[in-house]
C-alpha positions as a LaTeX table, in Angstrom:
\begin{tabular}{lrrr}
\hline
Residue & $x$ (\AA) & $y$ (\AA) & $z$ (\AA) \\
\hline
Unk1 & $-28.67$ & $-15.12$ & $-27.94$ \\
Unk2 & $-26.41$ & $-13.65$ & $-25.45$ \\
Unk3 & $-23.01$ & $-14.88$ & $-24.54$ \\
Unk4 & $-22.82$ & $-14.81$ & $-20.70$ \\
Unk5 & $-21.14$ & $-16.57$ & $-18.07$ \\
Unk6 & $-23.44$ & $-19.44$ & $-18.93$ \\
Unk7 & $-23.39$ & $-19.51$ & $-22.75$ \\
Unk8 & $-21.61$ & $-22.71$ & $-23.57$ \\
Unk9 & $-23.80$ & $-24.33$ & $-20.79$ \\
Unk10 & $-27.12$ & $-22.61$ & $-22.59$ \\
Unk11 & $-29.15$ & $-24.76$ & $-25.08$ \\
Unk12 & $-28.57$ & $-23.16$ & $-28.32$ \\
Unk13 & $-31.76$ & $-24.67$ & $-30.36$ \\
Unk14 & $-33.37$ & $-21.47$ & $-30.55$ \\
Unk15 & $-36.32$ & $-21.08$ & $-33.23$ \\
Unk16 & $-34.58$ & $-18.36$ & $-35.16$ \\
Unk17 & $-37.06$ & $-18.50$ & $-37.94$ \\
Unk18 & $-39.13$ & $-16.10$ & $-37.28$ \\
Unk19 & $-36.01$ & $-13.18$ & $-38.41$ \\
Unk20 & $-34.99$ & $-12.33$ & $-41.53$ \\
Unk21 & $-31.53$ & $-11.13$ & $-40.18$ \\
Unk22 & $-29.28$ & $-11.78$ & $-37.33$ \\
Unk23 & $-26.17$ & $-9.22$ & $-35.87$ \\
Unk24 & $-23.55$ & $-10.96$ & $-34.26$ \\
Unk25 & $-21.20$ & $-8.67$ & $-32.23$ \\
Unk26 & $-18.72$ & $-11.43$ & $-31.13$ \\
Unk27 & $-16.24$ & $-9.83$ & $-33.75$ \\
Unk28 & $-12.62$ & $-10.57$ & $-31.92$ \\
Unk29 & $-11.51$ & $-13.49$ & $-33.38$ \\
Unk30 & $-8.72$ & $-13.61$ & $-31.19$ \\
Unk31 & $-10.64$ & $-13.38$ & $-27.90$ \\
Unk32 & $-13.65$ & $-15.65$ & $-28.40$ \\
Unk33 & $-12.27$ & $-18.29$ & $-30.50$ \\
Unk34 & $-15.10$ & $-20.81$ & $-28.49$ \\
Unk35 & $-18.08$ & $-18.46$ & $-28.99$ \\
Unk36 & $-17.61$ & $-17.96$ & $-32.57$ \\
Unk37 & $-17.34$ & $-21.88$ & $-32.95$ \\
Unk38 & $-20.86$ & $-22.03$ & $-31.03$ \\
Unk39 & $-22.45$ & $-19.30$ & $-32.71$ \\
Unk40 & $-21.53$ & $-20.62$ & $-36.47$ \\
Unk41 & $-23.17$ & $-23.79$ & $-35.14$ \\
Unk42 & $-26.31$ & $-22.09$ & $-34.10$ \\
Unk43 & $-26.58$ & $-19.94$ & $-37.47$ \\
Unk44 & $-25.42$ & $-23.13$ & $-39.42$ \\
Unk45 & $-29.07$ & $-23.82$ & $-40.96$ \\
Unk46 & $-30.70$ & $-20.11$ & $-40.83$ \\
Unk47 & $-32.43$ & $-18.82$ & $-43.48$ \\
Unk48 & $-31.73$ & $-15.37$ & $-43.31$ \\
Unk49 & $-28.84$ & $-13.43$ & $-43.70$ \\
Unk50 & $-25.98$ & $-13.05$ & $-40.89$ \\
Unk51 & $-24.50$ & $-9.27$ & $-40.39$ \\
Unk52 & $-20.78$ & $-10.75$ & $-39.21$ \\
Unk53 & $-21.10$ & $-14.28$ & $-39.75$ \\
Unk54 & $-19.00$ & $-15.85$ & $-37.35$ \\
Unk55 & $-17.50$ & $-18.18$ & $-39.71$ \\
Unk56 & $-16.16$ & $-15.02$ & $-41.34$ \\
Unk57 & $-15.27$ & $-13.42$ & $-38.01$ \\
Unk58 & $-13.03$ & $-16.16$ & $-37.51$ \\
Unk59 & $-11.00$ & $-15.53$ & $-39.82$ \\
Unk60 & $-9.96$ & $-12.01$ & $-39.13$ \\
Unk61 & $-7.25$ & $-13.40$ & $-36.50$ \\
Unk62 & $-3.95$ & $-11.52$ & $-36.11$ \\
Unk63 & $-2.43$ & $-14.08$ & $-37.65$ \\
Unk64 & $-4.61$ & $-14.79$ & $-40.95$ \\
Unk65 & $-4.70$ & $-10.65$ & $-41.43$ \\
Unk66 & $-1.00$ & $-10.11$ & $-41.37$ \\
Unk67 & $-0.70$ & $-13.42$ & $-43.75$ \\
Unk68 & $-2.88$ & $-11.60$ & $-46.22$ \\
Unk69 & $-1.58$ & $-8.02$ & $-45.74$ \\
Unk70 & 1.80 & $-9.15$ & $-46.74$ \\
Unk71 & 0.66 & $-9.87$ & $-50.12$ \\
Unk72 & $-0.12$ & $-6.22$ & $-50.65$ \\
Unk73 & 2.21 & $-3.85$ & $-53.02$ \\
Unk74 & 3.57 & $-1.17$ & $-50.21$ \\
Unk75 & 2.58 & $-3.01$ & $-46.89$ \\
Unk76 & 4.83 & $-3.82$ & $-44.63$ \\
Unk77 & 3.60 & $-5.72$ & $-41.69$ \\
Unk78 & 5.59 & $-6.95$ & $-38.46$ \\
Unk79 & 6.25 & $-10.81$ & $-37.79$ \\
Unk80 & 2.95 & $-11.96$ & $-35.75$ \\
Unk81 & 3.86 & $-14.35$ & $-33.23$ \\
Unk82 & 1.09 & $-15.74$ & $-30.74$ \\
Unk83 & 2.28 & $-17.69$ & $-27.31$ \\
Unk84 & $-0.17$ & $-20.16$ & $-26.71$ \\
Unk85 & $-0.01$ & $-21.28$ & $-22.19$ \\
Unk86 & 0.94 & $-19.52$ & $-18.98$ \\
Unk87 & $-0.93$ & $-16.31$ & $-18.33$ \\
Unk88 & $-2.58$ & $-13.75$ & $-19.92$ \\
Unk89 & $-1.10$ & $-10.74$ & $-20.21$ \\
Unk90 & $-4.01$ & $-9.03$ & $-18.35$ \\
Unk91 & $-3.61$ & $-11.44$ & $-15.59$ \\
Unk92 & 0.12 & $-10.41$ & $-15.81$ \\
Unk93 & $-0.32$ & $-6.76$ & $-15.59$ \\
Unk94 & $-2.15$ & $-6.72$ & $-13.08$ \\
Unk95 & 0.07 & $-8.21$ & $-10.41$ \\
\hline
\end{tabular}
């Protein structure tokens, strides 16, 4: 499967039977929040085994890996803080 411009509009009833293993390379949680949801659909009833299951992608977020890493003897990790709206800060920078 390949997420382009058209993925969300793409039937995703693929016969995936026929592999023993699937890769997914959608690994930034933070970024593709909507693909992983599709994609952990899609893999929901293979057989095989899932190298970056998107389920587990998701939750690799800023936010869940600073949660955890503050439970860690020696770690000190900055306050997280995501602002959700307005622009990106890509669209911002490039102005």
């Amino acid at each position: 499967m390949d997420p382009t411009s058209n993925f969300f509009k793409s039937n995703l009833s693929r016969d995936l039977s026929k592999f023993d293993i699937l890769l997914n390379l959608v690994t930034d949680a933070d970024a593709n929040p909507k693909v992983l949801n599709v994609l952990s659909k899609a893999v929901r009833n293979f057989k095989g085994r899932v190298l970056n299951h998107p389920d587990l992608v998701r939750k690799t977020t800023r936010e869940i890996v600073a949660q955890k890493a503050q439970a860690l003897d020696g770690v000190t990790i900055p306050k997280v803080v995501r602002f959700k709206g307005g622009r990106s800060l890509r669209t911002l920078t490039n102005m």
